[in-house]
Short mmCIF file of C-alpha atoms in Angstrom, two decimals:
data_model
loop_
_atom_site.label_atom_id
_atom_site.label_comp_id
_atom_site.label_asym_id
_atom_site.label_seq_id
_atom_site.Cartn_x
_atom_site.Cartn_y
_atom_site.Cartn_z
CA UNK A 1 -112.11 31.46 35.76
CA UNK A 2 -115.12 30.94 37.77
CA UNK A 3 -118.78 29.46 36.91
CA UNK A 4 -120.49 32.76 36.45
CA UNK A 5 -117.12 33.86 34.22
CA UNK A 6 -115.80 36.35 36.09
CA UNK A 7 -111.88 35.93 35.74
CA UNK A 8 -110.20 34.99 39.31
CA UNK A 9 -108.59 37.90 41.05
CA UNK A 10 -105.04 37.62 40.86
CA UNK A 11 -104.99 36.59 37.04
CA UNK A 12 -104.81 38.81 34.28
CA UNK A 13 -104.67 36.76 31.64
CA UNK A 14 -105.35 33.32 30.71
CA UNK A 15 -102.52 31.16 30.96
CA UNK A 16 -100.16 30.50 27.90
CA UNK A 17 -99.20 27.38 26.95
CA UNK A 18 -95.81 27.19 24.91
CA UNK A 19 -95.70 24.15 21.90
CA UNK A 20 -92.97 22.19 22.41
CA UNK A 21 -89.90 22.80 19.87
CA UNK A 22 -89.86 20.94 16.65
CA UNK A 23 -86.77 18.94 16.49
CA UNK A 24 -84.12 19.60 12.99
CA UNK A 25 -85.06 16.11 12.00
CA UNK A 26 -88.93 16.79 11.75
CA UNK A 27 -88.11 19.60 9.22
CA UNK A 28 -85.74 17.19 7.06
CA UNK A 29 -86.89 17.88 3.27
CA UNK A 30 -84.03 15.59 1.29
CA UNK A 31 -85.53 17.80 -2.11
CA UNK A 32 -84.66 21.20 -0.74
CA UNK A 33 -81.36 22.42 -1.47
CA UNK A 34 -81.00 23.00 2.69
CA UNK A 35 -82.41 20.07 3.61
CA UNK A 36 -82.72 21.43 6.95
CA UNK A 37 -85.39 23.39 7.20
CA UNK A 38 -85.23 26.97 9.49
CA UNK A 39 -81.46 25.51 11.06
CA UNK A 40 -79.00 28.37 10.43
CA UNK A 41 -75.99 27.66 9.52
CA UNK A 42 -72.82 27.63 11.94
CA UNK A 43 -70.56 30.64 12.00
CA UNK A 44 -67.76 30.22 10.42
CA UNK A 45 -65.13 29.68 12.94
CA UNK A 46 -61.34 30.68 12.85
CA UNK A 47 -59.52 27.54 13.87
CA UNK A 48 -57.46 27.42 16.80
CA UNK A 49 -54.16 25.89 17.57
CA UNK A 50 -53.87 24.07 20.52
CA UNK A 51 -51.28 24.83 22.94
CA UNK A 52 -50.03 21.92 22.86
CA UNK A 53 -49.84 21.89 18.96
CA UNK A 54 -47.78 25.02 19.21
CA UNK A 55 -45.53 23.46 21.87
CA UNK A 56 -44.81 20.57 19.95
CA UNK A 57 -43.98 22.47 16.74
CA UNK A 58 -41.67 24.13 19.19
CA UNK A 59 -39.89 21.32 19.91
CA UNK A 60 -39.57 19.62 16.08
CA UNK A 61 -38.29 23.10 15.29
CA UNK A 62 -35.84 23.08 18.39
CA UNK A 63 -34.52 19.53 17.58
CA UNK A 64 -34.40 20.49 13.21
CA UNK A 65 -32.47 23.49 13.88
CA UNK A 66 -29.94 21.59 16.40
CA UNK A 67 -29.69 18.63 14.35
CA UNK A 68 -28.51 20.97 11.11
CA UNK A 69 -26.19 22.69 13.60
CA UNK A 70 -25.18 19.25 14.71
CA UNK A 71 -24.57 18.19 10.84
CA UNK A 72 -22.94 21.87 10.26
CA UNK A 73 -20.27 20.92 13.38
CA UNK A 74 -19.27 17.28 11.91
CA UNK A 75 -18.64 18.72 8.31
CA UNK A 76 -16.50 22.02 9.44
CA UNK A 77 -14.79 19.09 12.06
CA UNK A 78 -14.02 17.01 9.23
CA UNK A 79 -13.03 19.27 6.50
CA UNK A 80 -10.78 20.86 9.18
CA UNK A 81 -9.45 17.73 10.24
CA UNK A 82 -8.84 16.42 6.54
CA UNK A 83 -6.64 20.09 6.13
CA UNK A 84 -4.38 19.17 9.01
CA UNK A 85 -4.14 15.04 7.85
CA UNK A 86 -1.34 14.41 5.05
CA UNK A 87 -3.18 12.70 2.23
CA UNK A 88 -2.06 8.91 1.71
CA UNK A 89 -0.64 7.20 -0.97
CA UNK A 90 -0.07 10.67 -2.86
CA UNK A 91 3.54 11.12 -2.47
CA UNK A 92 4.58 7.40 -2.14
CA UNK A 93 6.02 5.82 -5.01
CA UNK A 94 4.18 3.34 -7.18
CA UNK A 95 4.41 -0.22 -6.03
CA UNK A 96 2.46 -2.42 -8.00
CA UNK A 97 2.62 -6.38 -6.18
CA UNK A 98 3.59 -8.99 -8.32
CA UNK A 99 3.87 -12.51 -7.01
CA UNK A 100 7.08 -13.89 -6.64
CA UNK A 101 6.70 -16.65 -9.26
CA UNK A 102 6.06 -13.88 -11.52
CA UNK A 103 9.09 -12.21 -10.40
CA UNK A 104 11.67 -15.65 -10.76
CA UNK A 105 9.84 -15.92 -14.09
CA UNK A 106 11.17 -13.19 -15.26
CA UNK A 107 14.92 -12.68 -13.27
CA UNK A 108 15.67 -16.35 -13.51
CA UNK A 109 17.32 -16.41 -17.26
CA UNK A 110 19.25 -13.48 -16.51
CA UNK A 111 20.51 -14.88 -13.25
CA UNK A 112 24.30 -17.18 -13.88
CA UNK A 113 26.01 -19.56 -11.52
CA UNK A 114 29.87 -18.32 -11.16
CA UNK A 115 32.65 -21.41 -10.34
CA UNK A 116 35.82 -19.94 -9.67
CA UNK A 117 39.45 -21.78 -9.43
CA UNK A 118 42.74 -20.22 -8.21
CA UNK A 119 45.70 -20.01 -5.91
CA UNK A 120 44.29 -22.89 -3.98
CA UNK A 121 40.73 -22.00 -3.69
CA UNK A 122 37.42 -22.38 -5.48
CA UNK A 123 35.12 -21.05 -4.68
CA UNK A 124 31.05 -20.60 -5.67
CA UNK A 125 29.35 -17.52 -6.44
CA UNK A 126 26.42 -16.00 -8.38
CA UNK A 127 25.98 -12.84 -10.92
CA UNK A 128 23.56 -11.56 -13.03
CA UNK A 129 23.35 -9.89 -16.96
CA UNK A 130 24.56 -6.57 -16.67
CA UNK A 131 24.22 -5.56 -20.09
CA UNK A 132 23.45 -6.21 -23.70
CA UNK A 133 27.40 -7.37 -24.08
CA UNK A 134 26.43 -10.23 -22.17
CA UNK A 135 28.80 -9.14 -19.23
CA UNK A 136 27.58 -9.73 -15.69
CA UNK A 137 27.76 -8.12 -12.33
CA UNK A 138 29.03 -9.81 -9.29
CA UNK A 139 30.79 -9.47 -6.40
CA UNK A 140 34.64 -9.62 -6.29
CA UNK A 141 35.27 -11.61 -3.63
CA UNK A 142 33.40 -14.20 -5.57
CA UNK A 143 36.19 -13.63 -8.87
CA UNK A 144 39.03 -12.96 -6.97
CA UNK A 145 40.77 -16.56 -7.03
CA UNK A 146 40.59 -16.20 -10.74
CA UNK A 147 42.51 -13.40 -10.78
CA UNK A 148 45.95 -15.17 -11.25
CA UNK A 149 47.80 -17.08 -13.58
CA UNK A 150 46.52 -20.41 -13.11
CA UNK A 151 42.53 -18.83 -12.26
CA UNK A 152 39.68 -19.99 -14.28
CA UNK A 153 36.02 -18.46 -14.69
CA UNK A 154 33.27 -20.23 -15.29
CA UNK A 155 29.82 -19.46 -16.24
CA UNK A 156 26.79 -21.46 -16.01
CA UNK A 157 23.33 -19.88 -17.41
CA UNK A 158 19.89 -20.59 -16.06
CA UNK A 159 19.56 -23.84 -19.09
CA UNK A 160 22.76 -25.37 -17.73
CA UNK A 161 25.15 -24.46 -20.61
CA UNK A 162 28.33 -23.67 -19.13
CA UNK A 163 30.60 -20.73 -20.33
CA UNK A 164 34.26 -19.86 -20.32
CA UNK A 165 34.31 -16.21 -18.56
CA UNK A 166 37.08 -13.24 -18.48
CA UNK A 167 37.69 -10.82 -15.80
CA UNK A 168 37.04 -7.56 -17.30
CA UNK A 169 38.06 -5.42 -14.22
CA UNK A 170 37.07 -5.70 -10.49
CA UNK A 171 37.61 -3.17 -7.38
CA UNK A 172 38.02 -4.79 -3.75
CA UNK A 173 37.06 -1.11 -1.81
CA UNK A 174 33.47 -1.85 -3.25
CA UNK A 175 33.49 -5.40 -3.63
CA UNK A 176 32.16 -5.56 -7.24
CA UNK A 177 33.62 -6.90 -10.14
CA UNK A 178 32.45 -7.43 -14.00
CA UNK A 179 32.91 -10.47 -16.15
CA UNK A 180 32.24 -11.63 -19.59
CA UNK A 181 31.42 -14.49 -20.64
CA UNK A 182 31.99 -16.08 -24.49
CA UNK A 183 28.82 -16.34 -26.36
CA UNK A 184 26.91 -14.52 -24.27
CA UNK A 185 25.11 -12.43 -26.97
CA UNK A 186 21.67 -13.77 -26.46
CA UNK A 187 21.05 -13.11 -23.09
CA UNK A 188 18.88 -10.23 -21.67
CA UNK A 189 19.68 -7.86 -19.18
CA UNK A 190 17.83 -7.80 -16.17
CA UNK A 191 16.29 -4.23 -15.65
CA UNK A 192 17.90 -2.28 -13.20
CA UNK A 193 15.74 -0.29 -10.15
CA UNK A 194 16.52 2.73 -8.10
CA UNK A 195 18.11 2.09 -4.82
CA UNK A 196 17.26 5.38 -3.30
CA UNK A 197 13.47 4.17 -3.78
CA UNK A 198 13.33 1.46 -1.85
CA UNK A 199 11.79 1.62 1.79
CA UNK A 200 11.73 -0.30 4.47
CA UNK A 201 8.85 -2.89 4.39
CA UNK A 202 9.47 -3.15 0.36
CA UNK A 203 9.01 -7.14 -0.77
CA UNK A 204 11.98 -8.24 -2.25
CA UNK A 205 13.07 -11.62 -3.94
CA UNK A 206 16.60 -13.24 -3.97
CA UNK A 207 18.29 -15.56 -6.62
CA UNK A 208 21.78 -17.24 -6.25
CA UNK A 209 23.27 -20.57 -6.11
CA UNK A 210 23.40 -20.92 -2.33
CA UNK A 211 25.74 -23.69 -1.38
CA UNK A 212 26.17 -24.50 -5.23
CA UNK A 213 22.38 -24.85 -5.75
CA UNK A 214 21.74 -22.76 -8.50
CA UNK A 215 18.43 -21.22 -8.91
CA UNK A 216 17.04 -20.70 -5.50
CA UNK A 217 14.65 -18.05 -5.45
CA UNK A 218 14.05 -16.82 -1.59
CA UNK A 219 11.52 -13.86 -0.60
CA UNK A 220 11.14 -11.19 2.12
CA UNK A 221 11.59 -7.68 3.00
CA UNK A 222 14.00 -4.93 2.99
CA UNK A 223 14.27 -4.53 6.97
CA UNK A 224 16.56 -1.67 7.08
CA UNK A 225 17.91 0.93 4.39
CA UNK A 226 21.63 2.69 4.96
CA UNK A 227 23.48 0.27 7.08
CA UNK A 228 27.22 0.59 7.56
CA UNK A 229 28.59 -3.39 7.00
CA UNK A 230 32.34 -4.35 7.88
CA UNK A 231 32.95 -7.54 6.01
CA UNK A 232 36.03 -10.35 6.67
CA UNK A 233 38.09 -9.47 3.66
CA UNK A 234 39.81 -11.75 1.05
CA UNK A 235 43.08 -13.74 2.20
CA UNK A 236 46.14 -12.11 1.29
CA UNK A 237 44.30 -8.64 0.22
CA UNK A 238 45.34 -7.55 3.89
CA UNK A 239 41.45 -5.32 4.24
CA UNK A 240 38.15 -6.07 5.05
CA UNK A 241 35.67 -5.20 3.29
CA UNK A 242 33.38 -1.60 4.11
CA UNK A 243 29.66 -1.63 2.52
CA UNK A 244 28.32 1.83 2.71
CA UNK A 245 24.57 2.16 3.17
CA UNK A 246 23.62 -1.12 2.65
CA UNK A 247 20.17 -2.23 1.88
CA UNK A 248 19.36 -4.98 4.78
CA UNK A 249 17.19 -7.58 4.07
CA UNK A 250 15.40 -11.21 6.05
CA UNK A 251 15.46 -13.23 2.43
CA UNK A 252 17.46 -15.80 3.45
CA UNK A 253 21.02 -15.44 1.99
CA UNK A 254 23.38 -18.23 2.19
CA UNK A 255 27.33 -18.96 0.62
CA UNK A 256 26.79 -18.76 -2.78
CA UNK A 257 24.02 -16.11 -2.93
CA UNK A 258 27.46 -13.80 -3.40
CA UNK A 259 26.90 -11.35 -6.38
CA UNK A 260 23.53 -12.58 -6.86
CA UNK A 261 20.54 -9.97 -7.70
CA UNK A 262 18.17 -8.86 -4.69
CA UNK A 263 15.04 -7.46 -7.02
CA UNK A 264 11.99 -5.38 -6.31
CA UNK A 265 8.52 -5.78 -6.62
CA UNK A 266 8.75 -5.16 -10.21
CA UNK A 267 11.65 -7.75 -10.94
CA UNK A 268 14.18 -5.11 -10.96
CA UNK A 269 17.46 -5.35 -9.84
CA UNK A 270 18.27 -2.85 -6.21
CA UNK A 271 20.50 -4.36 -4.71
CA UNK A 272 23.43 -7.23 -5.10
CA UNK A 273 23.83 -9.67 -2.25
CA UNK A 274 26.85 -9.49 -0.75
CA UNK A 275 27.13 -10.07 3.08
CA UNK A 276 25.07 -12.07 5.81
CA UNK A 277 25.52 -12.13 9.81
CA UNK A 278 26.24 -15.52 10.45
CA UNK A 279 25.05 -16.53 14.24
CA UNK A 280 28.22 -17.75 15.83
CA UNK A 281 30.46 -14.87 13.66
CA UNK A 282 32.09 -11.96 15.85
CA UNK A 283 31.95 -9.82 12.36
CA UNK A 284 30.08 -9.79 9.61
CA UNK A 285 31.24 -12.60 7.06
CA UNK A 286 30.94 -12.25 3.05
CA UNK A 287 30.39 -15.98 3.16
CA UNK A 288 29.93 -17.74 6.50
CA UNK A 289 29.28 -21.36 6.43
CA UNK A 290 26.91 -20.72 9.59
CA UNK A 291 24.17 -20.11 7.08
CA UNK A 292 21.45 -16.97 7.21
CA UNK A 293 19.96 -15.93 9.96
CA UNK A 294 17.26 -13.34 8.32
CA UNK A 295 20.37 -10.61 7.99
CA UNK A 296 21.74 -10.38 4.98
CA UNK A 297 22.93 -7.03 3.02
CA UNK A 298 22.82 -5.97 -0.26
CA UNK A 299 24.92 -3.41 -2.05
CA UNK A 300 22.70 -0.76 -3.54
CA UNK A 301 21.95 -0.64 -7.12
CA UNK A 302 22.79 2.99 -8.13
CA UNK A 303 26.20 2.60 -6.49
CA UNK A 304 26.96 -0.89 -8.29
CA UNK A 305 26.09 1.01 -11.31
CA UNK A 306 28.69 3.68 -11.60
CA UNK A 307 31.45 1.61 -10.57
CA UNK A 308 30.39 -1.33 -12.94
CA UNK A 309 30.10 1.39 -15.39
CA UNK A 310 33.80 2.58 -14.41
CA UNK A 311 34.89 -0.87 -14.86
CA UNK A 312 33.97 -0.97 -18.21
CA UNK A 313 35.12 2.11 -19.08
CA UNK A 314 38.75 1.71 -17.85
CA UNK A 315 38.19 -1.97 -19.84
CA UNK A 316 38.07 -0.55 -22.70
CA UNK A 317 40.74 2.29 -22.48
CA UNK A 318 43.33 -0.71 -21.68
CA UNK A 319 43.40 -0.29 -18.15
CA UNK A 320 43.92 -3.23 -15.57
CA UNK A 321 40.61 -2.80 -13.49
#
């Protein structure tokens, strides 16, 4: 604009000067229910996922799926792998332990010391109770010698009373005879097992009268089942002696173990103890004065049974064993 008023050429307008914005904060009102005055709102926004959210859920999703596939493998694996393994302990019979003073405990007052006299010899053996007659089991190479005219029995029970014993039969093919001893009535039978249950690796416990000791109790295993044993046999009866599937056993066995009971875990009789391999013998020896070596043999149980059974019987129908 000039002096006299006249606008300047070029200008058609005065010049407009813009205010400067007010700022949110100048229009605070902390009464008003927007406290800011004139400021719209935001948009409401649709939230986004990241890419690298997604990729990540990606992942935990990858790894959860291939860790329940993982988990699905291992249980088909094992339930297909416990199908083709026998179950244990199902079909094995039941062997509770018991220790072995348990066991002597209980075999010892059944358990008798046999001295034998005759034809020249005597001779020192061991049986046990058979039955509720008070007759007793043993072997008959232990008896033998008092088979004859001049023989004598004698029986010696676990509290040292001794006994006057007959011979009520005996049979050399399976050397095993059966005595009876006078006033025998009050002893108890030991309980009798089943041979065809033992197994190899089964604890067993020995009692005799090893070199006239009476009482020895001796522990170990059975180490073999079924053996075929060829023992010396008796002077004058012309045969050795054949044990058919014997049970083998390392409880030391020594002269005088003869006839003597070779019981389970349970303190049953399965076996009587009849043989040993001696170290310096060329044969087996029924008595060996070598001592044991860990092999000594048993005759099973279930056999000894039927012909101690026989023996009686024949007894008692007035036959000569």
């Amino acid at each position: 604009m000039t002096q006299d008023g006249d606008i300047e050429p070029g200008l058609s307008h005065p010049p407009v000067t813009t205010a400067p914005a007010t700022p949110p904060w100048h229009r605070y009102d902390p009464w008003s229910p927007t406290p800011f005055q004139d400021v719209p709102a935001p948009a409401p926004r649709r939230p986004r996922t990241p890419r690298r959210t997604v990729l990540a859920a990606a992942v935990a999703v990858f790894f959860a799926s291939g860790a329940a596939g993982l988990a699905m493998g291992a249980y088909l694996e094992h339930e297909n792998l416990r199908s083709t393994l026998p179950e244990t302990g199902h079909d094995l019979p039941d062997r509770p332990a018991r220790s072995v003073p348990d066991i002597a405990a209980d075999a010892l007052p059944g358990v008798v010391t046999l001295h034998v006299r005759g034809v020249g010899r005597q001779d020192t053996g061991t049986g046990f109770v058979f039955d509720t007659h008070g007759r007793i089991l043993t072997n008959n190479h232990v008896v033998a010698p008092g088979d004859s005219d001049d023989g004598e029995i004698s029986v010696t029970f676990a509290d040292g009373t001794t006994s006057r014993a007959t011979l009520v039969g005996r049979d050399a093919h399976s050397d095993l005879a059966v005595v009876e001893a006078a006033h025998a009535g009050h002893l108890t039978p030991l309980p009798l097992g089943n041979s065809d249950d033992v197994r190899v690796g089964d604890p067993v416990v020995a009692i005799g009268a090893p070199f006239d000791l009476p009482g020895t109790v001796t522990a170990g295993i059975v180490s073999a089942t079924r053996r075929s044993v060829t023992a010396n046999g008796e002077k004058g009866e012309g045969d050795d002696v054949s044990y058919t599937d014997a049970l083998q056993t390392d409880a030391p066995i020594n002269p005088g173990n003869s006839g003597g009971p070779l019981l389970d875990g349970r303190a049953r009789v399965v076996g009587i103890n009849s043989a040993i391999r001696a170290a310096d013998a060329d044969a087996d020896a029924a008595e060996d004065t070598a001592g044991s070596i860990g092999l000594g043999f048993a005759i099973p149980v279930n056999h000894a049974r039927r012909v101690a059974d026989q023996l009686i019987a024949e007894d008692r129908a007035g036959g000569t064993g």
